[in-house]
mmCIF file of N, CA, C and O in Angstrom:
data_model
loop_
_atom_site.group_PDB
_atom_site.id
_atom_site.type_symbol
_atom_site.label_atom_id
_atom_site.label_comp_id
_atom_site.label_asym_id
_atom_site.label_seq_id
_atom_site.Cartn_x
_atom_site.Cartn_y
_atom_site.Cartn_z
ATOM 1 N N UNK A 231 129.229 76.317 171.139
ATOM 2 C CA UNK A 231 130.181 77.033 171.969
ATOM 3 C C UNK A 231 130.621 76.142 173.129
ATOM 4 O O UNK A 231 129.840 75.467 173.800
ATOM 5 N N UNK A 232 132.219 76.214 173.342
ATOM 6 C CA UNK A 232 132.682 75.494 174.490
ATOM 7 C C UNK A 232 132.333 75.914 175.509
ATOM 8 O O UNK A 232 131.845 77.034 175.357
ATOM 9 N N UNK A 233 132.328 75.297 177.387
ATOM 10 C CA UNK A 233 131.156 75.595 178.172
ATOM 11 C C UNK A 233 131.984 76.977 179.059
ATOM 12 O O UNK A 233 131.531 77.808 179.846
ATOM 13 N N UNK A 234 133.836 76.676 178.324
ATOM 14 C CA UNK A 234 134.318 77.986 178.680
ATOM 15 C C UNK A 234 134.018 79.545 178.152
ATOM 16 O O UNK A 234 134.460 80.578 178.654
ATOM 17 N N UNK A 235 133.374 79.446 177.305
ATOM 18 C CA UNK A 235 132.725 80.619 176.304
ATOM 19 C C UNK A 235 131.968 81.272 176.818
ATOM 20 O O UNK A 235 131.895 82.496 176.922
ATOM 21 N N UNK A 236 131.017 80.046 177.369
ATOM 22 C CA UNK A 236 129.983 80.208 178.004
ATOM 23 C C UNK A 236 130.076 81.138 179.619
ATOM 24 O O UNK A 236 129.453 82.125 180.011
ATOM 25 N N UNK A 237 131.012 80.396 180.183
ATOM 26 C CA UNK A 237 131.325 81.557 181.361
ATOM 27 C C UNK A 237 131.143 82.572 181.003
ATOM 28 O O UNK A 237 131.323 83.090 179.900
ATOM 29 N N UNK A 238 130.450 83.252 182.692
ATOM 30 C CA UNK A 238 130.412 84.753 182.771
ATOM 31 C C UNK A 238 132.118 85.301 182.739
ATOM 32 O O UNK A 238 133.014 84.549 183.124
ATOM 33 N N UNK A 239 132.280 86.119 182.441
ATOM 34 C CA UNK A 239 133.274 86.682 183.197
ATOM 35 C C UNK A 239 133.579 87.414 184.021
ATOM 36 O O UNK A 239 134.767 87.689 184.189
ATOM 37 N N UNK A 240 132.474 88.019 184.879
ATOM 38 C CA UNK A 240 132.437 88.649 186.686
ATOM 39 C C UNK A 240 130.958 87.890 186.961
ATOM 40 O O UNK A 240 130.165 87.353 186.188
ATOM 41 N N UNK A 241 130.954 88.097 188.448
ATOM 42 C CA UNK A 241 130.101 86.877 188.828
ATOM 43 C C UNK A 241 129.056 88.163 189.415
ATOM 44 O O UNK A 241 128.337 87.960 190.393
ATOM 45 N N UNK A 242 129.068 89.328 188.784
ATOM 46 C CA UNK A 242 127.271 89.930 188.861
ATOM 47 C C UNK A 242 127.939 91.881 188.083
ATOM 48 O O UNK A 242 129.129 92.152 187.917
ATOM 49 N N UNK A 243 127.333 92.380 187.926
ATOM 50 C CA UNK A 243 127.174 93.833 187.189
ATOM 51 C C UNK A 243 126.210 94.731 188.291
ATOM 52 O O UNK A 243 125.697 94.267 189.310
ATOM 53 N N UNK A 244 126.124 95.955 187.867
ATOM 54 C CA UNK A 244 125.269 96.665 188.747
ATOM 55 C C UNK A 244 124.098 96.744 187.317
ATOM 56 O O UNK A 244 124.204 97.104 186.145
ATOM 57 N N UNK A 245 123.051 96.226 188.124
ATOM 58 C CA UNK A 245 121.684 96.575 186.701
ATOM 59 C C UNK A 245 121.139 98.149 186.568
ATOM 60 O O UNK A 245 121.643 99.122 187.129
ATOM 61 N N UNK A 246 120.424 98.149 186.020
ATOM 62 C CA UNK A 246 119.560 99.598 185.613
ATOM 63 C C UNK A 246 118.948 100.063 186.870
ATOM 64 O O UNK A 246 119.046 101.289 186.923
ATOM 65 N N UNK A 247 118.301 99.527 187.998
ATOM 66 C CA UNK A 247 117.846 100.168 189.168
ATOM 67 C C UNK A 247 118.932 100.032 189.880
ATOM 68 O O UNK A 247 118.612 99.832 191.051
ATOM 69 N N UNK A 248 120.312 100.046 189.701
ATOM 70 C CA UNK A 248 121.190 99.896 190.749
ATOM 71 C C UNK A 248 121.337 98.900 191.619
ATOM 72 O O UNK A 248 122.146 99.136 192.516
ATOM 73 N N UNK A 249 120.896 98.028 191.637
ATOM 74 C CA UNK A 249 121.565 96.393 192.417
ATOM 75 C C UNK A 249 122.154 95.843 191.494
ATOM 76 O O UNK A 249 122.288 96.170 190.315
ATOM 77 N N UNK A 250 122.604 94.752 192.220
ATOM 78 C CA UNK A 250 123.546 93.599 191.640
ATOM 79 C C UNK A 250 122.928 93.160 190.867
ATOM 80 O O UNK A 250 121.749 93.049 191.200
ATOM 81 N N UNK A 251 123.343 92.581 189.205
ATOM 82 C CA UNK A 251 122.434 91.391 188.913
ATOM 83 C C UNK A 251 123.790 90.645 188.353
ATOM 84 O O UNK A 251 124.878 90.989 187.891
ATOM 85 N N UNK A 252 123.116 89.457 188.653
ATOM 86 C CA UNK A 252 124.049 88.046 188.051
ATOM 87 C C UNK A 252 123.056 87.264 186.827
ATOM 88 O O UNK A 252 121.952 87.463 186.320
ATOM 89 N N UNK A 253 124.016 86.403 186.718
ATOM 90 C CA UNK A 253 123.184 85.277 185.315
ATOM 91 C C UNK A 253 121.602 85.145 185.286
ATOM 92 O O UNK A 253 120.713 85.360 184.462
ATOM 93 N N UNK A 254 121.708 84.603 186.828
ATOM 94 C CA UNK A 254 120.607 84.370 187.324
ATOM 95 C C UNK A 254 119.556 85.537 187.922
ATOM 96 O O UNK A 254 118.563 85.221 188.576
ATOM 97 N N UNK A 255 119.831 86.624 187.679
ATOM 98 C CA UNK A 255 118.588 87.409 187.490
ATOM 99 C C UNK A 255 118.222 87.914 186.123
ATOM 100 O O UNK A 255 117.148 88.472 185.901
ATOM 101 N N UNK A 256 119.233 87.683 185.127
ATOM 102 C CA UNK A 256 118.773 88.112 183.561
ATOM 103 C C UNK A 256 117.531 87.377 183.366
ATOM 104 O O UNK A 256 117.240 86.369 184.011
ATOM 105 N N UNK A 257 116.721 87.961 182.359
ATOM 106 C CA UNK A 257 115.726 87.565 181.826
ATOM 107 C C UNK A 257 115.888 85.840 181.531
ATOM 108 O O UNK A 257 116.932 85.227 181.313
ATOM 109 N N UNK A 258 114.687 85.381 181.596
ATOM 110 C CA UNK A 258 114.602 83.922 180.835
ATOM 111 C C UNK A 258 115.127 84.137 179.663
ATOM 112 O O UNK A 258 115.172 85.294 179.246
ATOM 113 N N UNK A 259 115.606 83.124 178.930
ATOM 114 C CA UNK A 259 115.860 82.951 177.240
ATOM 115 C C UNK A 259 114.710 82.810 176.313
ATOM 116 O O UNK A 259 114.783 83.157 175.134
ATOM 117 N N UNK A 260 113.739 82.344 176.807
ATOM 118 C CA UNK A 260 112.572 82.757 175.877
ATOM 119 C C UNK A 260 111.517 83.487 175.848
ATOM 120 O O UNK A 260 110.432 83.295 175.298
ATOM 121 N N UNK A 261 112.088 84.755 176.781
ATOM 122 C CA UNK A 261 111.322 86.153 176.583
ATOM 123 C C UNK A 261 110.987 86.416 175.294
ATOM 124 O O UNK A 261 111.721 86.333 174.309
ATOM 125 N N UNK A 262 110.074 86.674 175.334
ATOM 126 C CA UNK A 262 108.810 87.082 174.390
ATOM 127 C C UNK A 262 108.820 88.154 174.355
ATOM 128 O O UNK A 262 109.506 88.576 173.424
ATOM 129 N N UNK A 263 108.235 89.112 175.125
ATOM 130 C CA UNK A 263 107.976 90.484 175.697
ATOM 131 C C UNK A 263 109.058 91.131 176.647
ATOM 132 O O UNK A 263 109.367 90.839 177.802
ATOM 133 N N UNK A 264 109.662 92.362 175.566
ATOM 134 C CA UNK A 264 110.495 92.893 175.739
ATOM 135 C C UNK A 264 110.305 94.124 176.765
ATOM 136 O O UNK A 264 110.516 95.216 176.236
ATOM 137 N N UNK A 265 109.914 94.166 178.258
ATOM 138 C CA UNK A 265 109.850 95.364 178.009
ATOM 139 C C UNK A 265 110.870 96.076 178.549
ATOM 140 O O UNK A 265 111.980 95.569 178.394
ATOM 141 N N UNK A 266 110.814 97.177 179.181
ATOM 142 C CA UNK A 266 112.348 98.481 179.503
ATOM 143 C C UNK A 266 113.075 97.611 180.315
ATOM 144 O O UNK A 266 114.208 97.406 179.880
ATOM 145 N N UNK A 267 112.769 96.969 181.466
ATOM 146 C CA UNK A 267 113.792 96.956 182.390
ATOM 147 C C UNK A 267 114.108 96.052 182.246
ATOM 148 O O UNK A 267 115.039 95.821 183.017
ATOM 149 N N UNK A 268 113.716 94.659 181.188
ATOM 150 C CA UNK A 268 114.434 93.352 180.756
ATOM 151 C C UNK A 268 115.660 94.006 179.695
ATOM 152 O O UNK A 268 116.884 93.959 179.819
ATOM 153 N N UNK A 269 114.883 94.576 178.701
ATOM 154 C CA UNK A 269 116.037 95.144 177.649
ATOM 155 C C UNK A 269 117.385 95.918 178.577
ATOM 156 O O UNK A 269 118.551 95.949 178.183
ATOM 157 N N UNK A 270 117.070 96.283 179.381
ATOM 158 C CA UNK A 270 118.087 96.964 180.056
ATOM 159 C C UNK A 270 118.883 96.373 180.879
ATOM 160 O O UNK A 270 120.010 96.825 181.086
ATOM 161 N N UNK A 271 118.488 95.421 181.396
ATOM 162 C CA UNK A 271 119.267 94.488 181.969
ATOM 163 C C UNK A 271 120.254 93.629 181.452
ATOM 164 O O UNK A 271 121.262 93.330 182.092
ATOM 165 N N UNK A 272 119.899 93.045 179.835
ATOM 166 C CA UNK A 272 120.632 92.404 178.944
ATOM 167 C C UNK A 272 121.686 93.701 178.538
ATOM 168 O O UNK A 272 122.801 93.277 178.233
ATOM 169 N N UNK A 273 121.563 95.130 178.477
ATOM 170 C CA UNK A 273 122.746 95.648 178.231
ATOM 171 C C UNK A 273 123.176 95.847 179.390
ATOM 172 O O UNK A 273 124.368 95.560 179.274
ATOM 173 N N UNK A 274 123.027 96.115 180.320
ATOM 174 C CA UNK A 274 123.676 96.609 181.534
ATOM 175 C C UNK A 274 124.609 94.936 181.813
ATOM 176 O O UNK A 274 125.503 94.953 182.659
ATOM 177 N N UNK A 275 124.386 93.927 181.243
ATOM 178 C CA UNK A 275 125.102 92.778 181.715
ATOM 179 C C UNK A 275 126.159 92.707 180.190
ATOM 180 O O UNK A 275 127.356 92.546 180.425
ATOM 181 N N UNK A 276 125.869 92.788 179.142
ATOM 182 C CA UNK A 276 127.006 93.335 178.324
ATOM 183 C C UNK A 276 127.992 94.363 178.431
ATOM 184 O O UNK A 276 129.142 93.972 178.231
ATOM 185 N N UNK A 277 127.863 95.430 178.662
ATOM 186 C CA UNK A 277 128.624 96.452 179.043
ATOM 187 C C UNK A 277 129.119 95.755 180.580
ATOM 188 O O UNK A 277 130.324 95.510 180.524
ATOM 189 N N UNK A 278 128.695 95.488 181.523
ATOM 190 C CA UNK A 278 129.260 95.210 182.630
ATOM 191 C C UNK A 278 130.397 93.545 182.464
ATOM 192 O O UNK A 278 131.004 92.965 183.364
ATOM 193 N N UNK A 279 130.333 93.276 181.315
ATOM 194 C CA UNK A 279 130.990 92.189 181.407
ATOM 195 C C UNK A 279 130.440 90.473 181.766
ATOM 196 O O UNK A 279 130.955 89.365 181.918
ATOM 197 N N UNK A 280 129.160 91.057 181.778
ATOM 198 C CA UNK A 280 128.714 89.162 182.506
ATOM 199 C C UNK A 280 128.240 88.682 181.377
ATOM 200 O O UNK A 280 127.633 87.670 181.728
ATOM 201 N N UNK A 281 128.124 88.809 179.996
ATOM 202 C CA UNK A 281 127.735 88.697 178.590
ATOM 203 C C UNK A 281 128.645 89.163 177.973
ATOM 204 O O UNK A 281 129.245 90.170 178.346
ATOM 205 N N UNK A 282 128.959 88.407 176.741
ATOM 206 C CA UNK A 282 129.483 89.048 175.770
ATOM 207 C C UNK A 282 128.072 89.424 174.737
ATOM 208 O O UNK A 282 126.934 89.208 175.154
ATOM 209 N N UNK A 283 128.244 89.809 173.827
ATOM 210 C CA UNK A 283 127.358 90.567 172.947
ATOM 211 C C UNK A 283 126.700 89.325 172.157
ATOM 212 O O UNK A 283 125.534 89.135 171.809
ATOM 213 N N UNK A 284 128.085 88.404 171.968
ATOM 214 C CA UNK A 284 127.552 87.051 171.044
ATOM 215 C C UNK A 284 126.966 86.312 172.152
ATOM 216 O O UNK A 284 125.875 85.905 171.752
ATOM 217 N N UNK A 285 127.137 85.997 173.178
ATOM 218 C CA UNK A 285 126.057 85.451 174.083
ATOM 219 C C UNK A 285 124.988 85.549 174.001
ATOM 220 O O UNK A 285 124.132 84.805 173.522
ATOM 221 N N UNK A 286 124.918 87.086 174.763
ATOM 222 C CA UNK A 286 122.993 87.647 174.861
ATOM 223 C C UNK A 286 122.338 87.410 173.452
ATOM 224 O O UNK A 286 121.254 86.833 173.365
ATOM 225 N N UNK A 287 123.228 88.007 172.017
ATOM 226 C CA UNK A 287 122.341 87.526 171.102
ATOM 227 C C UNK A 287 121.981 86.322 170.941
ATOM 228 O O UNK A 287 120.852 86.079 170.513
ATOM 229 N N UNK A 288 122.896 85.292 171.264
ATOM 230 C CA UNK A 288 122.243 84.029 171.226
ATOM 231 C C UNK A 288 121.087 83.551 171.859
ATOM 232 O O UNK A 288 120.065 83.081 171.358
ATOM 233 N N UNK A 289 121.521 83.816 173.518
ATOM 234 C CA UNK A 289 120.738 83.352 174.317
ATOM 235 C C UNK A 289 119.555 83.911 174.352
ATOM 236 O O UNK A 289 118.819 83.482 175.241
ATOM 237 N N UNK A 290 118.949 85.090 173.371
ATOM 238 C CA UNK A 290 117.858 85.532 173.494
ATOM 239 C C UNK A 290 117.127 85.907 171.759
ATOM 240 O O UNK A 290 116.289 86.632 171.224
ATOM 241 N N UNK A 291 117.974 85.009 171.483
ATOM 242 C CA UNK A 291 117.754 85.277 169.606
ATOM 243 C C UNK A 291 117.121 86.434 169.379
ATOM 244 O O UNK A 291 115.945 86.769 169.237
ATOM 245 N N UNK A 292 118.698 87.246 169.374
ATOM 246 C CA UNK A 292 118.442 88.835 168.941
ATOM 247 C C UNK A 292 119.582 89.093 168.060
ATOM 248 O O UNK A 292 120.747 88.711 168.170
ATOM 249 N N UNK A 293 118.978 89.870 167.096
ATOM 250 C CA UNK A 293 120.222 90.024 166.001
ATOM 251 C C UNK A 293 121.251 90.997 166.370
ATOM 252 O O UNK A 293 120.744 91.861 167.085
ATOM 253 N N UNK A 294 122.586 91.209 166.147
ATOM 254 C CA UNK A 294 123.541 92.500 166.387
ATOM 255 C C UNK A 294 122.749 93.717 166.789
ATOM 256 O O UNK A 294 122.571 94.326 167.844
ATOM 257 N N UNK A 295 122.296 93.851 165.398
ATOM 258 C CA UNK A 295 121.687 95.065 165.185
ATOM 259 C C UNK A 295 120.617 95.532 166.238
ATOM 260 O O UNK A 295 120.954 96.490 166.933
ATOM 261 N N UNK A 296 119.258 94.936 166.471
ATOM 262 C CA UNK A 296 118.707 94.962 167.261
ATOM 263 C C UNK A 296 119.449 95.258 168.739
ATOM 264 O O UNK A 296 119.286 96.379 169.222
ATOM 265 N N UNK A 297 120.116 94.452 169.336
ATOM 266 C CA UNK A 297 120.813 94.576 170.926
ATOM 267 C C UNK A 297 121.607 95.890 170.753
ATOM 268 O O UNK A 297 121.641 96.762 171.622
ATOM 269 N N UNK A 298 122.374 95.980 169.318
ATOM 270 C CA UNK A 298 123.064 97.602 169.395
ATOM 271 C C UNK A 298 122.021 98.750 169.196
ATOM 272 O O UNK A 298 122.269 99.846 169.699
ATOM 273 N N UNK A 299 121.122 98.600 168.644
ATOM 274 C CA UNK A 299 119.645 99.466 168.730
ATOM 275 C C UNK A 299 119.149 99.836 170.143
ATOM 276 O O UNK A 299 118.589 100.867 170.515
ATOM 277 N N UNK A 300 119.473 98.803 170.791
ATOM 278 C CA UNK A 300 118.972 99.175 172.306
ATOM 279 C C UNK A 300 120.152 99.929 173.235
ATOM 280 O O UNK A 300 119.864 100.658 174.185
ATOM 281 N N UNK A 301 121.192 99.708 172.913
ATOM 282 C CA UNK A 301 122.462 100.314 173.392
ATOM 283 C C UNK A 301 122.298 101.535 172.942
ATOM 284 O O UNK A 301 122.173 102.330 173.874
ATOM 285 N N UNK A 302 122.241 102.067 171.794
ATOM 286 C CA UNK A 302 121.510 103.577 171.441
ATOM 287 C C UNK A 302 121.238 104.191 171.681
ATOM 288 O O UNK A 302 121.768 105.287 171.861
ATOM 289 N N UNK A 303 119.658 103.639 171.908
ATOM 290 C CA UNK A 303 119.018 104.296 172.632
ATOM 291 C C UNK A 303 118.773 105.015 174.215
ATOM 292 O O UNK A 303 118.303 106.063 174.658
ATOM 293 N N UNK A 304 119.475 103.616 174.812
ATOM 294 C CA UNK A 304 119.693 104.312 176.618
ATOM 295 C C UNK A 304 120.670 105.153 176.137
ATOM 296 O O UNK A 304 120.318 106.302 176.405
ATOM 297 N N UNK A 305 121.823 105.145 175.504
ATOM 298 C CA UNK A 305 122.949 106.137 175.002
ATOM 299 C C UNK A 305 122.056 107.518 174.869
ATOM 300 O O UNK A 305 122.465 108.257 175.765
ATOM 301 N N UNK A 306 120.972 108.201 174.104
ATOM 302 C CA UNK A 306 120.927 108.888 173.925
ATOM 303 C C UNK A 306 119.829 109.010 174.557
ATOM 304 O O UNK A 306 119.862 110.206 174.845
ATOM 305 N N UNK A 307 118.578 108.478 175.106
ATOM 306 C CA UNK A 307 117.692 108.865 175.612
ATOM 307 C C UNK A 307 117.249 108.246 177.153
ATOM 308 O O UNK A 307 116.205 108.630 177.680
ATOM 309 N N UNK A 308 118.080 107.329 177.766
ATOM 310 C CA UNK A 308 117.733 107.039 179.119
ATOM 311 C C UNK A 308 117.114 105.603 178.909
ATOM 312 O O UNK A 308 117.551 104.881 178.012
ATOM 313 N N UNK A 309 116.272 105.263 179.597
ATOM 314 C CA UNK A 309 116.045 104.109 179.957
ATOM 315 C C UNK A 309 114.681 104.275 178.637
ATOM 316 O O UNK A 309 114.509 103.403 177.786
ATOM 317 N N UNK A 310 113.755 105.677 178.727
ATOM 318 C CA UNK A 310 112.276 105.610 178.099
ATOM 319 C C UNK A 310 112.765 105.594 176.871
ATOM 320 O O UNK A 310 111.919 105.515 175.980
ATOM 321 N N UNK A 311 113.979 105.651 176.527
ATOM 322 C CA UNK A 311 114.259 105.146 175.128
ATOM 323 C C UNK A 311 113.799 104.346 174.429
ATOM 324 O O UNK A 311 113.284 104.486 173.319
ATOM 325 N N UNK A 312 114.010 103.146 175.245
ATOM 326 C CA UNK A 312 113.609 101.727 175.347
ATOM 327 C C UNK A 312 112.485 101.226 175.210
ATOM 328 O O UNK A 312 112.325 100.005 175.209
ATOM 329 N N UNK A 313 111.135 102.410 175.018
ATOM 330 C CA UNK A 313 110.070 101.971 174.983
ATOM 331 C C UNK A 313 109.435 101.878 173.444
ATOM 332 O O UNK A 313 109.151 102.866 172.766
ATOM 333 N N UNK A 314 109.293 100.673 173.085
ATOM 334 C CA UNK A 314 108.309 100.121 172.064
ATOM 335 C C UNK A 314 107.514 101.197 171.400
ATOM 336 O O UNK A 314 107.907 101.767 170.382
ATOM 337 N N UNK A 315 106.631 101.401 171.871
ATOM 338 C CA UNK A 315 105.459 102.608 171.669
ATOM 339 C C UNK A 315 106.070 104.213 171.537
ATOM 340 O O UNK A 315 105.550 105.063 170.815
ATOM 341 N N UNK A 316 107.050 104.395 172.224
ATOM 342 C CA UNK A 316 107.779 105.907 171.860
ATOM 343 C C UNK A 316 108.776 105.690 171.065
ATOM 344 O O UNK A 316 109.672 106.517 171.236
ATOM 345 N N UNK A 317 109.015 104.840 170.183
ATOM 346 C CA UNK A 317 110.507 104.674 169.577
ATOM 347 C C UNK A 317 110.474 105.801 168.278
ATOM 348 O O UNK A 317 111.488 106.306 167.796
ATOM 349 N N UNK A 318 108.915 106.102 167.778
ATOM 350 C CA UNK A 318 109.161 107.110 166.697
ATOM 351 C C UNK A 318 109.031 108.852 167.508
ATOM 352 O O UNK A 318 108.936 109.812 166.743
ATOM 353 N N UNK A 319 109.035 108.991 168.371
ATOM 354 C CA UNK A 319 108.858 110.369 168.949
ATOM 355 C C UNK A 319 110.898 110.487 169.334
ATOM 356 O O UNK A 319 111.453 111.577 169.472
ATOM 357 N N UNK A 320 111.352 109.667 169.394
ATOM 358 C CA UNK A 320 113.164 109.498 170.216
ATOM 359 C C UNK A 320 114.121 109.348 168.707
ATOM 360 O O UNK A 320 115.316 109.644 168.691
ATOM 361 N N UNK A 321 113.290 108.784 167.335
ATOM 362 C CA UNK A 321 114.205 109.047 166.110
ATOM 363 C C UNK A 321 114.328 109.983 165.845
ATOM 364 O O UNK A 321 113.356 110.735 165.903
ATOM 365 N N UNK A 322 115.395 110.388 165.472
ATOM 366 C CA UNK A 322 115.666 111.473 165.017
ATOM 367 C C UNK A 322 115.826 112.397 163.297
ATOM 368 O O UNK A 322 116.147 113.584 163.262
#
């Protein structure tokens, strides 16, 4: 990808606890351990525009599916959506 691609395109989003976040508060790229308020941050910076969708999946080698799995879920259940360990009590 050219390093224009790469640009954000707004220079911060409002995150999941309500502050600012920019590039530089998203998760590292080789997060390991997913938990609520990292996953939420990578959508709250897609939807807000500082990621595109093909970004974050890159930059955090996550498939479509997966990152739209997490979009879902805050969609229908809030943030505890998001949790690992409750994901079969929130299917429906």
């Amino acid at each position: 990808m050219t390093e224009h691609h790469m640009r954000a395109r707004v220079r911060y989003v409002i995150g999941p606890d309500g502050s600012p976040l920019t590039v530089a508060d998203l998760p590292p790229r080789d997060t390991k351990r997913w938990v609520i308020r990292r996953k939420a941050e990578v959508v709250a910076a897609v939807r807000g525009g500082l990621l595109s969708i093909e970004e974050a999946c890159e930059r955090y080698k996550l498939t479509v599916d997966e990152f739209l799995s997490w979009q879902r879920s805050i969609d229908k259940h809030g943030l505890p959506g998001l949790r690992a360990t409750r994901i079969q009590d929130y299917r429906s």
